[in-house]
């Protein structure tokens, strides 16, 4: 499937040509989406490794922003829609960029436009390396990808090419090193606060305990731990030559959906049963016509995510301790598992991808 934007024009010279002249610091990273789950974890890991981290946020008063300030992130108020001069100022002496943008549900084209602007400004500022986070969906639509056996839903048909256009901005940006991270389904989607977005249906309803999805019985669900994503990004920043040109289909563990729910039920530990149910074609079509943006509840291509996953043994060798199994994630997040499933649901208001 063609992407929605043409390839960005190649830069006239490598970014490194101007890096030293502009005084960029090889140990300073600019992190986009720093207050998000992956971004905040990455900031903490980078600082622990001796990096300086710069980032922007729309609201410095949020708990997530305050947490970043406490660990030493240079955080200023700003947005992705700032003019070039402001973006350049925010980059400071950064020589590395973590590019992770969220799609506007009302205009998918904004995300790749912002990515192209950031890549252009970053390169001109002397940034030499970019690590980009999108999704496995980018691999499904990239140039030369095998034709999918089923069509994309309208949402995925907009979102996946937009993600691939973000990747193209990084690849064609003139950086000395670029790396693409394409994660699967976040393990954290089963827990607070992300469970409130509806990705896993009625799982925490004790009377129902059902996740009705567009997967299939034996199709492998590629689960990814956000900490593993952040650790992989750190590994790439530490070894830019080694990771240059890598496109990483990143999951931490794979299993049929029912196996994943059985593991979650064991972690909850109160004897409840959780059940995987699978949507038929008519039900998925109805969800699509209703405008669903929940990929795993409307798109049959989710069944083929395993085909785009990388070599897990190799990926695990890049990060300390290897990849996190589903059971290990649930054990690590035991307190949050109990909080999510061990009490009555509270009504909460939220903006998409951000809680109030």
Coordinates of C-alpha atoms in Angstrom, one line a residue:
X1 CA 0.0 0.0 0.0
X2 CA 1.5 3.4 -0.9
X3 CA 2.2 5.8 1.9
X4 CA 0.6 9.2 1.9
X5 CA 3.7 11.3 1.5
X6 CA 6.6 11.2 -0.9
X7 CA 10.0 10.4 0.3
X8 CA 11.6 13.4 2.1
X9 CA 14.3 15.0 0.0
X10 CA 17.7 13.7 1.0
X11 CA 19.8 16.2 3.0
X12 CA 22.7 17.8 1.2
X13 CA 25.4 16.6 3.6
X14 CA 25.7 14.2 6.6
X15 CA 24.5 15.6 9.9
X16 CA 27.9 14.9 11.4
X17 CA 29.5 17.5 9.1
X18 CA 28.0 20.3 11.3
X19 CA 27.7 18.5 14.6
X20 CA 31.0 19.5 16.1
X21 CA 30.9 23.0 14.7
X22 CA 27.5 23.5 16.4
X23 CA 28.8 22.1 19.7
X24 CA 26.4 19.2 19.9
X25 CA 27.0 16.9 22.9
X26 CA 27.3 13.1 22.1
X27 CA 25.7 12.3 25.4
X28 CA 22.5 14.5 25.0
X29 CA 19.3 13.0 23.7
X30 CA 16.1 14.8 22.8
X31 CA 13.1 12.6 23.6
X32 CA 9.7 13.2 22.1
X33 CA 6.6 12.0 23.9
X34 CA 8.7 12.0 27.1
X35 CA 5.7 12.0 29.4
X36 CA 4.3 8.8 27.8
X37 CA 4.9 5.2 29.1
X38 CA 7.9 4.5 26.8
X39 CA 9.3 8.0 26.8
X40 CA 9.3 8.4 30.6
X41 CA 11.0 5.0 31.0
X42 CA 13.6 5.9 28.4
X43 CA 14.4 9.2 30.1
X44 CA 15.1 7.4 33.4
X45 CA 17.2 4.8 31.7
X46 CA 19.2 7.3 29.8
X47 CA 19.9 9.5 32.8
X48 CA 21.0 6.4 34.7
X49 CA 23.5 5.7 31.9
X50 CA 25.0 9.2 32.2
X51 CA 23.1 10.9 29.4
X52 CA 21.6 14.4 29.5
X53 CA 17.9 14.3 28.4
X54 CA 15.9 17.2 26.9
X55 CA 12.2 17.1 26.2
X56 CA 9.1 19.3 25.9
X57 CA 5.6 19.0 27.3
X58 CA 2.4 21.0 26.9
X59 CA 1.8 21.2 30.6
X60 CA 4.7 21.2 33.1
X61 CA 2.3 20.8 36.1
X62 CA 1.2 17.2 35.3
X63 CA 2.4 14.4 37.5
X64 CA 4.2 12.8 34.6
X65 CA 6.1 16.1 33.8
X66 CA 6.9 16.7 37.5
X67 CA 8.3 13.1 37.7
X68 CA 10.6 13.8 34.8
X69 CA 11.8 17.1 36.3
X70 CA 12.7 15.2 39.5
X71 CA 14.9 12.7 37.8
X72 CA 16.8 15.5 36.0
X73 CA 15.2 15.8 32.6
X74 CA 15.6 19.3 31.0
X75 CA 11.9 19.8 30.4
X76 CA 10.4 22.9 28.9
X77 CA 6.8 23.8 27.9
X78 CA 6.2 23.4 24.1
X79 CA 4.4 21.5 21.4
X80 CA 5.1 19.6 18.2
X81 CA 3.5 22.4 16.2
X82 CA 6.2 24.9 17.2
X83 CA 8.0 26.9 14.5
X84 CA 11.5 25.7 13.4
X85 CA 13.3 28.3 15.6
X86 CA 11.6 27.1 18.7
X87 CA 12.2 23.4 17.9
X88 CA 15.9 24.2 17.3
X89 CA 16.1 26.0 20.7
X90 CA 14.5 23.1 22.4
X91 CA 16.9 20.6 20.9
X92 CA 19.8 22.5 22.6
X93 CA 23.0 20.5 22.3
X94 CA 21.3 17.2 21.5
X95 CA 23.1 14.9 19.1
X96 CA 20.5 12.1 19.3
X97 CA 16.7 12.1 18.8
X98 CA 14.1 9.7 20.0
X99 CA 11.2 10.2 17.6
X100 CA 7.8 9.0 18.8
X101 CA 4.7 10.8 17.7
X102 CA 1.1 10.1 18.2
X103 CA -1.4 10.2 15.4
X104 CA -4.2 12.8 15.4
X105 CA -7.4 10.7 15.0
X106 CA -9.0 13.4 12.9
X107 CA -6.0 14.1 10.6
X108 CA -3.5 11.3 10.1
X109 CA -1.4 13.5 7.8
X110 CA -0.3 15.7 10.7
X111 CA 2.0 13.1 12.3
X112 CA 4.3 12.6 9.2
X113 CA 4.3 16.3 8.6
X114 CA 5.6 16.9 12.1
X115 CA 8.1 14.1 11.7
X116 CA 9.5 15.6 8.5
X117 CA 9.8 19.0 10.2
X118 CA 11.5 17.5 13.2
X119 CA 13.9 15.5 11.1
X120 CA 14.8 18.6 9.0
X121 CA 15.4 20.8 12.1
X122 CA 17.3 18.2 14.0
X123 CA 19.6 17.5 11.2
X124 CA 20.3 21.2 10.6
X125 CA 21.0 21.5 14.3
X126 CA 23.7 18.8 14.2
X127 CA 21.7 15.7 15.4
X128 CA 23.5 12.6 14.0
X129 CA 21.3 9.8 15.2
X130 CA 17.5 9.1 15.3
X131 CA 15.7 6.2 16.9
X132 CA 12.1 6.1 15.7
X133 CA 9.2 4.3 17.4
X134 CA 6.1 3.4 15.3
X135 CA 4.4 0.0 15.3
X136 CA 4.3 -3.4 13.5
X137 CA 1.8 -1.8 11.2
X138 CA 4.5 0.1 9.5
X139 CA 6.1 -3.2 8.4
X140 CA 2.7 -4.3 6.9
X141 CA 2.6 -1.3 4.5
X142 CA 6.3 -0.5 3.8
X143 CA 7.6 -0.6 0.2
X144 CA 8.1 -4.3 -0.9
X145 CA 6.0 -5.8 2.0
X146 CA 4.1 -8.9 1.0
X147 CA 0.4 -8.3 0.2
X148 CA -1.8 -9.0 3.3
X149 CA -4.4 -11.8 2.8
X150 CA -7.1 -9.5 4.2
X151 CA -7.7 -5.8 3.8
X152 CA -6.8 -3.2 6.4
X153 CA -9.6 -1.5 8.3
X154 CA -10.2 2.1 7.5
X155 CA -8.4 3.2 10.7
X156 CA -5.4 1.0 10.0
X157 CA -5.4 2.1 6.3
X158 CA -4.8 5.7 7.6
X159 CA -2.6 5.0 10.6
X160 CA -0.1 2.5 9.2
X161 CA 1.0 4.5 6.1
X162 CA 1.2 7.6 8.4
X163 CA 3.5 5.6 10.7
X164 CA 5.6 4.5 7.7
X165 CA 5.9 8.1 6.5
X166 CA 7.3 9.0 9.9
X167 CA 9.9 6.2 9.4
X168 CA 10.7 7.6 5.9
X169 CA 11.4 11.0 7.4
X170 CA 13.9 9.4 9.7
X171 CA 15.5 7.2 7.0
X172 CA 15.8 10.1 4.4
X173 CA 16.8 12.7 6.9
X174 CA 20.5 12.6 6.4
X175 CA 21.4 11.2 9.8
X176 CA 24.5 9.1 10.3
X177 CA 22.5 6.5 12.0
X178 CA 18.7 5.6 12.0
X179 CA 16.9 2.8 13.7
X180 CA 13.2 1.9 13.5
X181 CA 11.5 0.2 16.4
X182 CA 8.1 -1.4 15.6
X183 CA 6.5 -2.7 18.7
X184 CA 3.5 -5.1 19.0
X185 CA 0.7 -5.0 21.6
X186 CA 1.7 -3.3 24.8
X187 CA 1.5 -5.5 27.9
X188 CA 0.5 -2.4 29.8
X189 CA -2.8 -2.2 27.9
X190 CA -4.1 -4.8 30.3
X191 CA -3.5 -2.5 33.3
X192 CA -4.3 0.9 34.6
X193 CA -4.4 3.5 33.2
X194 CA -4.3 2.2 29.6
X195 CA -7.0 -0.4 30.2
X196 CA -9.5 2.6 30.4
X197 CA -8.9 3.1 26.7
X198 CA -10.8 -0.1 25.9
X199 CA -8.1 -2.0 24.1
X200 CA -8.9 -5.2 26.0
X201 CA -12.7 -5.0 26.1
X202 CA -14.5 -6.1 29.3
X203 CA -11.7 -8.1 30.9
X204 CA -11.9 -6.4 34.3
X205 CA -15.7 -6.7 34.5
X206 CA -15.8 -9.5 37.0
X207 CA -19.1 -10.8 35.7
X208 CA -18.0 -10.9 32.1
X209 CA -14.2 -11.2 32.0
X210 CA -14.1 -11.3 28.2
X211 CA -11.8 -9.9 25.6
X212 CA -13.6 -10.1 22.3
X213 CA -11.0 -9.3 19.6
X214 CA -10.2 -9.6 15.9
X215 CA -7.5 -12.2 16.6
X216 CA -8.1 -15.9 15.9
X217 CA -7.7 -18.9 18.2
X218 CA -4.2 -20.0 17.4
X219 CA -2.9 -16.7 16.1
X220 CA 0.1 -15.4 18.1
X221 CA -0.4 -12.2 20.1
X222 CA 2.8 -10.3 20.1
X223 CA 3.1 -8.7 23.6
X224 CA 5.7 -6.1 24.3
X225 CA 6.9 -4.6 27.6
X226 CA 7.4 -0.9 27.4
X227 CA 10.6 -1.3 29.4
X228 CA 12.0 -3.6 26.7
X229 CA 11.3 -0.9 24.1
X230 CA 13.1 1.7 26.2
X231 CA 16.1 -0.6 26.8
X232 CA 16.3 -1.4 23.1
X233 CA 16.4 2.4 22.3
X234 CA 19.2 2.8 24.8
X235 CA 21.1 0.0 23.2
X236 CA 20.7 1.7 19.8
X237 CA 21.9 5.1 21.2
X238 CA 24.9 3.3 22.8
X239 CA 25.9 1.7 19.5
X240 CA 24.8 3.8 16.6
X241 CA 26.9 2.1 13.9
X242 CA 25.7 -1.4 15.0
X243 CA 22.0 -0.3 14.9
X244 CA 22.1 1.8 11.8
X245 CA 19.5 0.7 9.3
X246 CA 17.8 -1.8 11.6
X247 CA 14.1 -2.2 11.4
X248 CA 13.1 -4.1 14.5
X249 CA 9.7 -5.9 14.8
X250 CA 9.7 -5.7 18.6
X251 CA 7.8 -8.0 20.9
X252 CA 8.8 -9.4 24.3
X253 CA 6.7 -12.6 24.3
X254 CA 4.2 -14.3 21.9
X255 CA 1.3 -16.7 22.6
X256 CA -2.3 -17.3 21.7
X257 CA -4.7 -14.8 23.3
X258 CA -6.3 -17.4 25.6
X259 CA -2.9 -18.3 27.0
X260 CA -2.2 -14.7 27.7
X261 CA -5.5 -14.4 29.5
X262 CA -4.9 -17.5 31.5
X263 CA -1.6 -16.0 32.7
X264 CA -3.3 -12.8 33.7
X265 CA -5.9 -14.7 35.6
X266 CA -3.2 -16.6 37.5
X267 CA -1.6 -13.2 38.3
X268 CA -4.9 -11.8 39.6
X269 CA -5.0 -14.8 41.9
X270 CA -8.7 -14.7 43.0
X271 CA -9.9 -17.7 41.0
X272 CA -11.6 -15.8 38.2
X273 CA -11.6 -17.0 34.6
X274 CA -10.8 -14.8 31.7
X275 CA -12.1 -15.7 28.3
X276 CA -10.9 -14.9 24.8
X277 CA -13.6 -14.6 22.2
X278 CA -13.1 -13.8 18.5
X279 CA -15.0 -11.6 16.2
X280 CA -16.5 -12.7 12.9
X281 CA -16.2 -10.8 9.6
X282 CA -19.7 -9.2 10.0
X283 CA -18.9 -8.0 13.5
X284 CA -15.6 -6.5 12.5
X285 CA -17.2 -4.8 9.5
X286 CA -19.8 -3.3 11.9
X287 CA -17.1 -2.0 14.2
X288 CA -15.3 -0.5 11.2
X289 CA -18.4 1.2 10.0
X290 CA -19.0 2.6 13.5
X291 CA -15.6 4.3 13.2
X292 CA -13.7 2.1 15.7
X293 CA -10.0 3.1 16.2
X294 CA -9.4 0.0 18.3
X295 CA -7.2 -2.0 16.0
X296 CA -7.5 -5.3 17.9
X297 CA -11.2 -5.0 18.0
X298 CA -11.8 -4.2 14.3
X299 CA -9.0 -5.4 12.0
X300 CA -8.4 -9.0 10.9
X301 CA -4.8 -8.1 9.9
X302 CA -3.9 -8.4 13.7
X303 CA -3.9 -12.1 13.1
X304 CA -0.8 -11.8 11.0
X305 CA 1.4 -9.7 13.3
X306 CA 3.7 -12.6 14.0
X307 CA 4.9 -12.5 10.4
X308 CA 6.5 -9.1 11.0
X309 CA 8.2 -9.8 14.3
X310 CA 12.0 -9.9 14.4
X311 CA 14.4 -12.6 15.8
X312 CA 13.5 -12.5 19.5
X313 CA 16.8 -14.3 20.5
X314 CA 18.8 -11.6 18.7
X315 CA 16.7 -8.8 20.1
X316 CA 17.0 -10.2 23.6
X317 CA 20.8 -10.3 23.3
X318 CA 20.9 -6.5 22.9
X319 CA 19.5 -5.6 26.3
X320 CA 20.5 -6.5 29.9
X321 CA 18.6 -9.5 31.2
X322 CA 17.0 -10.2 27.8
X323 CA 13.3 -9.7 26.9
X324 CA 10.6 -9.8 29.5
X325 CA 8.2 -12.7 29.5
X326 CA 4.5 -12.1 30.0
X327 CA 4.6 -13.9 33.4
X328 CA 7.7 -11.9 34.4
X329 CA 5.9 -8.6 33.5
X330 CA 2.8 -9.5 35.5
X331 CA 5.0 -10.4 38.5
X332 CA 6.9 -7.2 38.3
X333 CA 3.6 -5.2 38.0
X334 CA 1.9 -7.3 40.7
X335 CA 0.7 -4.2 42.7
X336 CA -0.8 -2.7 39.5
X337 CA -2.5 -6.0 38.6
X338 CA -4.2 -6.1 41.9
X339 CA -5.2 -2.4 41.7
X340 CA -6.6 -2.9 38.2
X341 CA -8.6 -6.1 38.8
X342 CA -9.2 -6.1 42.5
X343 CA -11.6 -3.2 42.9
X344 CA -14.7 -1.7 41.4
X345 CA -14.1 0.5 38.4
X346 CA -14.1 4.2 39.0
X347 CA -15.4 6.6 36.4
X348 CA -12.5 8.7 35.1
X349 CA -12.3 11.3 32.3
X350 CA -9.5 11.2 29.9
X351 CA -8.0 12.7 26.8
X352 CA -6.8 10.1 24.3
X353 CA -3.5 8.8 25.6
X354 CA -3.5 11.2 28.6
X355 CA -5.4 11.0 31.9
X356 CA -6.9 13.8 33.8

